[in-house]
Short mmCIF file of C-alpha atoms in Angstrom, two decimals:
data_model
loop_
_atom_site.label_atom_id
_atom_site.label_comp_id
_atom_site.label_asym_id
_atom_site.label_seq_id
_atom_site.Cartn_x
_atom_site.Cartn_y
_atom_site.Cartn_z
CA MET A 1 0.04 0.00 -0.02
CA THR A 2 1.40 3.42 -0.88
CA GLY A 3 1.92 6.16 1.69
CA TRP A 4 -1.09 8.10 0.37
CA ALA A 5 -3.47 5.28 0.43
CA ALA A 6 -2.15 4.19 3.79
CA PHE A 7 -2.94 7.64 5.11
CA ALA A 8 -6.52 7.47 3.98
CA VAL A 9 -6.95 4.17 5.84
CA ALA A 10 -5.08 5.32 8.92
CA ALA A 11 -7.17 8.39 9.24
CA GLY A 12 -10.39 6.50 8.87
CA LEU A 13 -11.26 8.38 5.69
CA LEU A 14 -12.62 5.22 3.96
CA ALA A 15 -14.71 4.12 6.92
CA ALA A 16 -18.40 5.03 7.13
CA ALA A 17 -19.00 7.99 9.50
CA ALA A 18 -22.53 7.94 10.62
CA ASP A 19 -22.59 11.27 12.45
CA GLY A 20 -19.24 12.94 11.93
CA SER A 21 -19.84 14.36 8.46
CA SER A 22 -22.65 16.76 9.31
CA ALA A 23 -20.45 19.29 11.09
CA GLU A 24 -21.27 21.99 13.41
CA PRO A 25 -20.73 25.45 11.90
CA PHE A 26 -17.06 26.45 11.80
CA GLU A 27 -16.22 29.68 13.66
CA GLN A 28 -13.01 31.23 12.43
CA THR A 29 -11.42 33.94 14.57
CA SER A 30 -9.17 35.90 12.30
CA ASP A 31 -7.11 37.76 14.79
CA GLU A 32 -6.64 35.26 17.66
CA ARG A 33 -4.39 32.45 18.15
CA THR A 34 -5.48 29.27 19.96
CA VAL A 35 -3.75 28.73 23.28
CA LEU A 36 -2.67 25.07 23.51
CA PHE A 37 -1.37 25.10 27.03
CA ASP A 38 -3.32 26.97 29.85
CA GLY A 39 -0.38 26.92 32.34
CA GLU A 40 -2.40 25.00 34.98
CA SER A 41 -3.16 21.48 33.55
CA LEU A 42 -2.37 18.99 30.89
CA GLU A 43 -5.87 19.46 29.33
CA GLY A 44 -5.59 19.17 25.54
CA TRP A 45 -2.41 16.99 25.83
CA THR A 46 -1.77 13.24 25.71
CA THR A 47 1.21 10.92 25.85
CA ARG A 48 -0.33 8.44 23.49
CA GLY A 49 -1.40 8.39 19.82
CA GLY A 50 1.81 9.50 17.94
CA ARG A 51 4.66 7.77 16.33
CA TYR A 52 6.98 8.01 19.43
CA ASP A 53 4.99 7.28 22.56
CA GLY A 54 7.19 6.77 25.59
CA ALA A 55 7.49 6.89 29.39
CA ALA A 56 8.82 10.39 29.90
CA LEU A 57 7.41 12.27 32.83
CA TRP A 58 5.27 15.35 32.05
CA THR A 59 4.00 17.74 34.77
CA VAL A 60 2.90 21.34 35.19
CA GLU A 61 5.37 23.35 37.26
CA ASP A 62 5.23 27.11 37.83
CA GLY A 63 2.93 27.60 34.87
CA THR A 64 5.14 25.63 32.51
CA LEU A 65 4.70 22.32 30.70
CA THR A 66 7.69 20.37 32.17
CA GLY A 67 9.29 17.21 30.77
CA ARG A 68 11.81 14.89 32.38
CA VAL A 69 13.12 11.41 31.53
CA GLY A 70 11.21 8.62 33.06
CA GLU A 71 12.50 5.35 34.82
CA ASN A 72 15.83 4.21 33.44
CA GLY A 73 16.20 7.32 31.35
CA ALA A 74 13.07 6.71 29.27
CA GLY A 75 12.02 9.44 26.86
CA GLY A 76 8.80 10.17 25.12
CA LEU A 77 6.58 12.76 23.63
CA ILE A 78 3.52 14.66 24.73
CA TYR A 79 1.02 15.52 21.92
CA THR A 80 -1.90 17.79 21.24
CA THR A 81 -5.13 15.76 21.38
CA ARG A 82 -6.25 17.07 18.08
CA SER A 83 -4.46 17.03 14.65
CA TYR A 84 -3.39 19.83 12.48
CA THR A 85 -2.63 20.13 8.76
CA CYS A 86 -0.98 23.49 8.22
CA PHE A 87 -0.23 25.96 11.07
CA ASP A 88 2.02 28.54 12.72
CA LEU A 89 3.11 27.30 16.12
CA SER A 90 4.75 29.62 18.70
CA LEU A 91 6.19 28.68 22.10
CA GLU A 92 8.94 29.43 24.55
CA CYS A 93 11.41 26.80 25.61
CA ARG A 94 14.02 26.49 28.34
CA MET A 95 16.34 23.43 28.84
CA ASP A 96 18.81 22.51 31.50
CA HIS A 97 21.96 22.21 29.43
CA PRO A 98 22.80 19.68 28.07
CA TYR A 99 19.40 18.42 26.84
CA ASP A 100 17.69 17.01 23.73
CA SER A 101 14.23 17.95 22.82
CA GLY A 102 12.30 18.85 19.74
CA VAL A 103 9.05 19.94 18.13
CA PHE A 104 7.25 17.21 16.17
CA VAL A 105 4.60 17.84 13.54
CA ARG A 106 2.07 15.61 11.76
CA MET A 107 2.48 12.70 14.15
CA LEU A 108 0.29 9.62 13.56
CA PRO A 109 0.43 6.23 15.27
CA PRO A 110 3.10 3.79 14.03
CA ASP A 111 0.53 1.47 12.47
CA SER A 112 -0.34 4.30 10.00
CA GLY A 113 2.93 3.65 8.24
CA LEU A 114 3.36 7.32 7.86
CA LYS A 115 6.00 9.65 9.34
CA GLY A 116 5.84 13.18 10.64
CA LEU A 117 8.76 15.63 10.95
CA GLN A 118 10.83 16.96 13.82
CA ALA A 119 12.39 20.35 14.19
CA THR A 120 15.23 19.40 16.53
CA LEU A 121 16.05 21.13 19.74
CA ASP A 122 19.19 19.14 20.50
CA HIS A 123 21.02 21.40 22.97
CA ARG A 124 23.99 19.21 23.63
CA PRO A 125 27.59 19.27 22.44
CA GLY A 126 27.42 18.16 18.82
CA GLY A 127 23.62 18.54 18.76
CA GLU A 128 21.67 20.66 16.25
CA ILE A 129 19.06 23.26 16.79
CA ALA A 130 16.25 23.56 14.08
CA ALA A 131 17.49 20.59 11.97
CA ILE A 132 14.74 18.64 10.28
CA TYR A 133 14.63 14.91 11.16
CA ALA A 134 12.31 11.87 10.35
CA ASP A 135 13.98 8.63 11.10
CA GLY A 136 17.17 10.22 9.69
CA PHE A 137 18.27 13.81 8.95
CA LEU A 138 16.40 15.52 6.11
CA PHE A 139 18.25 18.85 6.73
CA HIS A 140 21.25 19.42 8.97
CA ASN A 141 21.51 22.80 10.80
CA THR A 142 24.92 23.52 12.37
CA GLU A 143 24.32 27.25 12.55
CA ALA A 144 21.18 27.80 14.65
CA GLU A 145 22.75 26.68 17.89
CA GLN A 146 24.45 30.12 18.18
CA TYR A 147 21.03 31.82 18.45
CA PHE A 148 19.71 29.51 21.19
CA ALA A 149 20.47 30.82 24.70
CA LYS A 150 21.93 28.39 27.21
CA ASP A 151 19.72 27.87 30.32
CA GLU A 152 17.43 30.67 29.29
CA TRP A 153 14.06 31.07 27.77
CA ASN A 154 14.04 30.95 23.96
CA SER A 155 11.25 31.76 21.53
CA VAL A 156 10.68 29.02 18.96
CA ARG A 157 8.27 29.36 16.04
CA VAL A 158 7.51 26.53 13.71
CA ARG A 159 5.41 27.04 10.52
CA VAL A 160 4.09 24.10 8.37
CA THR A 161 2.43 24.51 5.03
CA GLY A 162 1.73 22.38 1.96
CA PHE A 163 0.45 18.83 1.35
CA ASP A 164 4.20 18.01 0.91
CA PRO A 165 5.26 19.89 3.99
CA ARG A 166 7.36 22.95 4.01
CA VAL A 167 8.76 23.53 7.51
CA GLN A 168 10.09 26.85 8.58
CA VAL A 169 11.70 27.55 11.95
CA TRP A 170 12.53 30.76 13.79
CA ILE A 171 14.63 30.90 16.88
CA ASN A 172 14.38 34.09 18.95
CA GLY A 173 12.86 35.84 15.98
CA ARG A 174 15.58 34.79 13.58
CA PRO A 175 14.71 32.62 10.54
CA VAL A 176 16.99 29.65 10.66
CA THR A 177 15.41 26.89 8.68
CA ASP A 178 13.24 26.60 5.48
CA TYR A 179 12.92 23.01 4.43
CA ARG A 180 10.57 21.67 1.82
CA LEU A 181 9.97 17.99 1.53
CA PRO A 182 10.44 17.11 -2.18
CA ALA A 183 7.16 16.69 -4.01
CA GLY A 184 5.82 13.19 -4.10
CA THR A 185 8.03 11.78 -1.34
CA PRO A 186 6.08 8.75 -0.06
CA GLY A 187 5.55 7.82 3.45
CA PHE A 188 4.84 11.20 5.11
CA ALA A 189 1.52 12.28 6.72
CA SER A 190 -0.45 15.23 5.53
CA ARG A 191 -1.91 15.82 8.96
CA GLY A 192 -1.27 14.71 12.47
CA LEU A 193 -0.66 15.66 16.09
CA VAL A 194 1.84 18.31 17.29
CA GLY A 195 4.41 16.88 19.80
CA LEU A 196 6.99 17.99 22.22
CA GLN A 197 9.87 15.71 23.21
CA VAL A 198 11.94 14.45 26.08
CA HIS A 199 14.71 12.40 24.39
CA GLY A 200 15.73 9.18 26.14
CA ALA A 201 19.04 9.52 28.07
CA ASP A 202 21.05 8.00 30.84
CA ALA A 203 19.98 8.13 34.50
CA GLU A 204 22.07 11.27 35.02
CA ALA A 205 19.66 13.16 32.86
CA ALA A 206 16.90 12.73 35.53
CA SER A 207 18.20 15.80 37.29
CA ARG A 208 17.56 17.99 34.23
CA LYS A 209 14.35 19.09 32.51
CA VAL A 210 12.87 20.85 29.50
CA GLN A 211 10.14 23.40 30.01
CA PHE A 212 7.58 25.02 27.63
CA ARG A 213 5.28 28.00 27.99
CA ASP A 214 3.14 30.44 25.94
CA ILE A 215 2.27 27.62 23.46
CA SER A 216 -0.24 28.84 20.91
CA ILE A 217 -1.11 27.94 17.30
CA VAL A 218 -3.03 29.45 14.37
CA GLU A 219 -4.19 27.26 11.48
CA LEU A 220 -3.06 28.24 7.91
CA ASP A 221 -4.23 27.58 4.45
CA VAL A 222 -2.35 24.68 2.75
CA PHE A 223 -1.06 26.94 -0.03
CA GLU A 224 -0.17 29.64 2.44
CA ASP A 225 3.21 30.28 0.84
CA VAL A 226 1.52 31.47 -2.46
CA GLU A 227 1.14 35.19 -2.70
CA PHE A 228 -2.18 36.62 -3.80
CA ASP A 229 -3.18 40.26 -3.79
CA GLY A 230 -6.10 42.29 -2.60
CA ALA A 231 -6.84 40.92 0.86
CA ASP A 232 -6.32 41.81 4.50
CA GLN A 233 -3.20 40.05 5.61
CA LYS A 234 -4.36 39.34 9.11
CA LYS A 235 -6.40 36.23 8.27
CA ASN A 236 -5.09 33.15 10.06
CA ALA A 237 -1.88 34.74 11.31
CA GLY A 238 -3.27 36.43 14.36
CA ALA A 239 -1.22 38.53 16.72
CA LEU A 240 2.04 36.89 15.54
CA HIS A 241 1.47 37.77 11.96
CA ARG A 242 4.04 39.81 10.09
CA ALA A 243 3.97 40.71 6.42
CA LEU A 244 6.98 38.75 5.43
CA GLY A 245 6.83 39.68 1.73
CA GLY A 246 9.28 38.92 -1.03
CA ALA A 247 9.74 35.89 -3.27
CA THR A 248 10.85 32.66 -1.86
CA GLY A 249 13.87 30.77 -3.06
CA GLY A 250 13.59 28.18 -5.77
CA ALA A 251 12.70 24.59 -5.16
CA SER A 252 16.26 23.35 -4.99
CA GLN A 253 17.11 26.05 -2.44
CA ALA A 254 14.11 25.13 -0.31
CA ARG A 255 14.93 21.54 -0.35
CA ARG A 256 18.42 22.20 0.92
CA GLY A 257 16.92 24.12 3.86
CA ALA A 258 18.28 27.52 2.94
CA VAL A 259 16.47 30.28 4.83
CA SER A 260 14.06 32.59 2.92
CA GLU A 261 11.20 34.77 4.05
CA PRO A 262 7.87 33.25 2.84
CA ALA A 263 5.52 35.23 0.61
CA THR A 264 2.32 34.78 2.68
CA SER A 265 -1.08 34.31 1.12
CA GLU A 266 -3.54 37.11 1.77
CA PHE A 267 -7.09 36.07 2.29
CA THR A 268 -10.09 37.12 4.37
CA ALA A 269 -13.63 35.87 4.26
CA ASP A 270 -14.81 39.04 2.49
CA ASP A 271 -12.25 39.60 -0.20
CA VAL A 272 -11.89 38.96 -3.90
CA GLU A 273 -8.25 38.43 -4.70
CA ALA A 274 -6.02 38.80 -7.72
CA LEU A 275 -2.77 37.13 -8.72
CA THR A 276 0.41 39.00 -8.02
CA GLU A 277 3.35 39.01 -10.35
CA VAL A 278 5.06 36.45 -8.18
CA ALA A 279 2.05 34.10 -8.47
CA ARG A 280 1.82 34.60 -12.25
CA ASP A 281 5.50 33.85 -12.60
CA ALA A 282 4.97 30.66 -10.74
CA GLY A 283 2.35 29.58 -13.28
CA TRP A 284 -0.83 30.41 -11.43
CA ARG A 285 -3.86 31.40 -13.57
CA ASP A 286 -7.08 33.15 -12.54
CA LEU A 287 -9.91 31.13 -13.98
CA LEU A 288 -12.50 33.93 -13.43
CA ALA A 289 -10.49 36.98 -14.49
CA ALA A 290 -11.76 36.89 -18.07
CA GLY A 291 -15.40 36.40 -17.13
CA LEU A 292 -17.10 33.50 -18.87
CA ASP A 293 -14.52 33.47 -21.60
CA GLY A 294 -12.59 30.22 -21.17
CA TRP A 295 -15.69 28.40 -19.82
CA LYS A 296 -18.28 26.21 -21.63
CA ALA A 297 -21.74 25.27 -20.36
CA ILE A 298 -22.84 21.72 -20.72
CA GLY A 299 -26.58 21.02 -20.28
CA THR A 300 -28.57 24.12 -19.44
CA GLU A 301 -26.64 27.13 -20.88
CA GLY A 302 -28.23 30.29 -19.66
CA GLY A 303 -28.05 32.01 -16.31
CA TYR A 304 -24.38 31.95 -15.39
CA GLU A 305 -22.90 35.26 -14.45
CA ILE A 306 -19.48 36.52 -13.22
CA ALA A 307 -19.72 39.96 -11.61
CA GLY A 308 -17.23 41.52 -9.28
CA GLY A 309 -15.06 38.48 -9.48
CA VAL A 310 -17.79 36.18 -8.30
CA LEU A 311 -19.30 33.41 -10.43
CA SER A 312 -23.02 32.66 -9.78
CA ILE A 313 -24.45 29.28 -10.52
CA PRO A 314 -28.26 29.28 -11.01
CA ALA A 315 -30.59 27.29 -8.85
CA ASP A 316 -32.55 26.02 -11.83
CA GLY A 317 -31.52 23.85 -14.71
CA SER A 318 -28.98 21.13 -14.77
CA GLY A 319 -25.54 20.44 -16.12
CA HIS A 320 -22.08 21.80 -15.42
CA LEU A 321 -19.78 24.72 -16.36
CA VAL A 322 -16.37 23.48 -17.47
CA THR A 323 -13.12 25.06 -18.47
CA VAL A 324 -12.26 25.14 -22.17
CA ASP A 325 -8.77 24.07 -21.30
CA ASP A 326 -7.80 20.66 -20.04
CA PHE A 327 -5.54 20.07 -17.05
CA THR A 328 -3.50 17.09 -16.02
CA ASP A 329 -1.45 17.86 -12.86
CA PHE A 330 -2.21 20.99 -10.92
CA ARG A 331 -2.93 22.78 -7.74
CA LEU A 332 -6.29 24.46 -7.46
CA ARG A 333 -7.70 26.93 -4.97
CA LEU A 334 -11.19 28.32 -4.79
CA ASP A 335 -13.81 29.82 -2.49
CA PHE A 336 -17.38 28.80 -2.61
CA LYS A 337 -20.65 29.80 -0.87
CA ILE A 338 -23.94 28.00 -1.22
CA ALA A 339 -27.54 28.63 -0.48
CA GLU A 340 -29.56 26.42 1.79
CA MET A 341 -30.29 23.01 0.36
CA ALA A 342 -27.92 23.53 -2.51
CA ASN A 343 -26.20 20.66 -4.19
CA SER A 344 -23.11 21.21 -6.30
CA GLY A 345 -19.64 19.76 -6.92
CA LEU A 346 -16.09 20.43 -8.08
CA PHE A 347 -15.17 18.28 -11.14
CA LEU A 348 -11.57 17.39 -11.81
CA ARG A 349 -10.03 15.84 -15.02
CA GLY A 350 -13.56 15.56 -16.56
CA ALA A 351 -13.56 13.67 -19.77
CA ARG A 352 -14.56 15.56 -23.00
CA ALA A 353 -16.22 12.46 -24.48
CA GLY A 354 -19.27 12.94 -22.31
CA GLY A 355 -20.91 11.07 -19.55
CA ASP A 356 -20.94 12.05 -15.82
CA PRO A 357 -17.67 13.87 -14.90
CA ALA A 358 -17.93 12.58 -11.37
CA TYR A 359 -17.12 9.17 -12.87
CA SER A 360 -15.24 9.99 -16.07
CA GLY A 361 -12.95 12.13 -13.90
CA CYS A 362 -13.88 12.70 -10.34
CA GLU A 363 -15.91 15.07 -8.16
CA ILE A 364 -15.37 16.61 -4.74
CA GLN A 365 -18.81 17.09 -3.27
CA ILE A 366 -20.44 20.43 -2.25
CA LEU A 367 -23.64 20.10 -0.43
CA ASP A 368 -25.71 21.71 2.34
CA ASP A 369 -24.56 19.16 5.00
CA PHE A 370 -26.47 21.10 7.64
CA ASN A 371 -30.02 20.49 6.24
CA TRP A 372 -30.01 17.95 3.55
CA GLU A 373 -30.80 14.78 5.44
CA GLU A 374 -33.45 16.35 7.69
CA ARG A 375 -35.36 18.15 4.90
CA THR A 376 -35.10 15.36 2.41
CA ASN A 377 -35.73 12.54 4.94
CA SER A 378 -32.82 10.73 3.45
CA LYS A 379 -29.54 9.18 4.67
CA LEU A 380 -26.38 10.21 2.84
CA ALA A 381 -23.42 7.90 2.30
CA PRO A 382 -20.29 9.27 4.00
CA TYR A 383 -18.72 10.30 0.69
CA GLN A 384 -21.83 12.37 -0.16
CA PHE A 385 -21.07 15.03 2.35
CA THR A 386 -19.17 18.05 1.42
CA GLY A 387 -15.45 17.32 1.01
CA GLY A 388 -16.05 13.72 -0.05
CA LEU A 389 -14.35 12.30 -3.18
CA TYR A 390 -17.64 11.16 -4.65
CA ALA A 391 -18.29 7.49 -4.48
CA ALA A 392 -14.71 6.77 -3.21
CA VAL A 393 -13.54 8.59 -0.03
CA ALA A 394 -15.37 10.20 2.85
CA PRO A 395 -14.16 13.52 4.22
CA GLY A 396 -11.57 13.27 6.97
CA PRO A 397 -12.21 13.53 10.75
CA ASP A 398 -10.81 17.16 11.03
CA LYS A 399 -13.30 18.65 8.59
CA GLU A 400 -14.45 22.17 9.40
CA TYR A 401 -17.32 23.40 7.27
CA ARG A 402 -19.00 26.92 7.31
CA PRO A 403 -22.79 26.87 6.87
CA PRO A 404 -24.76 28.06 3.88
CA GLY A 405 -24.37 31.84 3.26
CA GLU A 406 -20.67 31.72 4.40
CA TRP A 407 -17.55 31.41 2.34
CA ASN A 408 -15.52 28.16 2.39
CA ARG A 409 -12.21 27.39 0.76
CA TYR A 410 -11.07 24.31 -1.19
CA GLU A 411 -7.42 23.63 -1.84
CA VAL A 412 -6.66 20.69 -4.10
CA LEU A 413 -3.55 18.92 -5.38
CA VAL A 414 -3.84 16.50 -8.31
CA ARG A 415 -0.57 14.89 -9.45
CA GLY A 416 -0.38 11.60 -11.16
CA SER A 417 -2.54 9.16 -9.24
CA ARG A 418 -2.33 11.25 -6.12
CA MET A 419 -5.27 13.43 -5.02
CA ALA A 420 -5.30 15.55 -1.90
CA ALA A 421 -7.81 18.08 -0.80
CA ALA A 422 -8.36 20.46 2.21
CA LEU A 423 -11.40 22.47 3.34
CA ASN A 424 -10.74 25.63 5.25
CA GLY A 425 -7.13 24.54 5.80
CA ARG A 426 -8.01 21.13 7.18
CA LEU A 427 -7.26 17.96 5.36
CA LEU A 428 -10.08 16.08 3.73
CA PHE A 429 -8.09 13.28 2.18
CA ASP A 430 -4.70 12.50 0.59
CA VAL A 431 -4.94 9.34 -1.44
CA ASP A 432 -3.39 7.30 -4.18
CA THR A 433 -6.45 6.94 -6.35
CA LEU A 434 -5.21 3.74 -7.92
CA GLY A 435 -5.48 2.08 -4.44
CA LEU A 436 -9.16 3.04 -4.06
CA ASP A 437 -12.10 0.60 -4.32
CA ALA A 438 -14.03 2.78 -6.73
CA LYS A 439 -16.24 2.08 -9.79
CA PRO A 440 -15.15 2.71 -12.37
CA PRO A 441 -11.54 2.19 -11.16
CA PHE A 442 -9.48 5.37 -11.38
CA ALA A 443 -7.04 3.64 -13.69
CA GLU A 444 -9.90 3.67 -16.29
CA ARG A 445 -10.75 7.30 -15.81
CA ALA A 446 -9.36 10.29 -17.69
CA ALA A 447 -5.83 11.36 -16.79
CA THR A 448 -6.39 14.80 -18.40
CA GLY A 449 -9.56 16.79 -18.56
CA PHE A 450 -11.57 19.87 -17.63
CA ILE A 451 -12.11 21.53 -14.25
CA GLY A 452 -15.87 22.03 -13.71
CA LEU A 453 -18.66 23.17 -11.38
CA GLN A 454 -21.92 21.31 -11.07
CA ARG A 455 -25.30 22.94 -11.76
CA TYR A 456 -27.91 21.01 -9.86
CA GLY A 457 -31.33 22.52 -10.08
CA ALA A 458 -33.53 22.16 -7.05
CA ASP A 459 -36.87 23.74 -6.11
CA SER A 460 -35.89 23.50 -2.49
CA VAL A 461 -33.16 26.26 -2.95
CA ASP A 462 -34.58 29.56 -1.72
CA GLY A 463 -33.55 32.16 -4.41
CA ALA A 464 -32.15 32.33 -7.90
CA VAL A 465 -28.54 31.37 -7.04
CA SER A 466 -27.55 27.94 -5.76
CA ALA A 467 -23.77 28.50 -5.39
CA GLU A 468 -21.17 31.21 -5.81
CA VAL A 469 -17.51 30.83 -6.53
CA ARG A 470 -14.62 33.23 -6.36
CA ASN A 471 -10.81 33.43 -6.13
CA MET A 472 -10.53 30.35 -8.45
CA PHE A 473 -6.82 29.99 -9.20
CA VAL A 474 -5.08 27.02 -10.94
CA GLN A 475 -1.34 26.22 -11.20
CA PRO A 476 -0.58 23.62 -13.84
CA LEU A 477 2.24 21.29 -12.64
CA ALA A 478 4.88 19.30 -14.50
CA PRO A 479 4.49 15.53 -14.10
CA LEU A 480 6.71 14.02 -11.45
CA ALA A 481 9.46 11.81 -12.78
CA ALA A 482 10.07 8.56 -10.88
CA ASN A 483 13.28 9.98 -9.43
CA ASP A 484 12.03 13.46 -8.52
CA ALA A 485 11.17 12.64 -4.91
CA GLY A 486 14.19 13.16 -2.84
CA SER A 487 15.70 10.66 -0.44
CA GLN A 488 16.50 11.38 3.18
CA GLU A 489 19.99 11.44 4.60
CA THR A 490 21.00 8.97 7.28
CA GLY A 491 21.84 10.30 10.67
CA SER A 492 20.61 8.04 13.51
CA LYS A 493 22.12 4.86 14.83
CA ASP A 494 18.71 3.30 15.27
CA GLY A 495 16.88 5.04 12.52
CA GLY A 496 14.14 6.06 14.91
CA GLU A 497 13.26 8.97 17.23
CA ARG A 498 16.10 11.51 17.58
#
């Protein structure tokens, strides 16, 4: 089983979810970070459920989350009780020198078969601060130690974006690491727990400790390192946000871990965006900028309108609106808003030969989850809720969905047989479609085709517009060669936790 298919199984994305798909309304606070540690208890934390459970001792002392080795020098992690996809994590850390700790991201249980990543805090002679590690070094960092104060409090910031993760680290405000996992590298999780570490040591280490305080997080869009223009930059970044501006280094530079300041995406729930020169140079295209030029209606033709950068899909008629151009491998981002009792969908790689594009290509569902079953007196299959890969994969357990009348955001990666999607920054699925039990099999579906939006007429929709779409950007990608995914360096005697 490939890493992507293994992730779908491990996360329970293929299992039926009787009540988890009809989510409560998602309340996004644009200017506030989420506090992960209250300074008084271990509420919201657990020592089980990640890749490196152990027997370290975790307590609350003087308002700090404090870790020590356990019996016989046993190490271990403490994790957040909920998982995250992309985020900006901020904390302060103090260690009794010498000590080995770290910040772990996207941690899943060992039986998932998937790894997360560690930003090392190895404050020992020969250790490395802000190296990137995953059962072996992915990026060495011999420079950041000089910025980490011995036996004092240090500010640590870790930022994770992308389905294939980009990990950036700041120590005491100084950017020290910018590592991007090569696209298509198998065996890594796209979501998981955040963990803090006590590394196993000899019995002498029992007299030393690591402490954490002021731990907070803000969730980010998956494509947060893409620069778009025209929106308030405060979305998602909260009080810690800085306009970091400027183009990032090339892919080869990022893979090596060279430090660059990210070009942050700029989005708020009320804005229509435009592509910046940086985004255009990276190959992004605005699918709505030219109005309905570049689109073709299949089925009912009249009624579509693009005004003020917003596409309106009528509540009557049937069919779909599709791009004139075909796409093979790409990243796609769009915002959508639906009316009550609306039913729509996002088609990917739809075949030109006709037939239902949900099966000639595929469809990510868009539906009024909040009212559909009750008002239709029906029971939906798990994949029929918003965010499901239709007739194949149910949306993931972290799904957050805003109700009708509010804007939501889809971010999608389609590359070869891999398909990944996020809703409002939270992973829905990341699968190898060739490993799915779907009819027809994905191997028989189009490898190239249109991007489309479903028009599903329904008398139950109140008003003339069923769905609206804005900020619809696509970035065609070159196919991945078999040797494009990088291999990790070695760097551990046991190949496990560092």
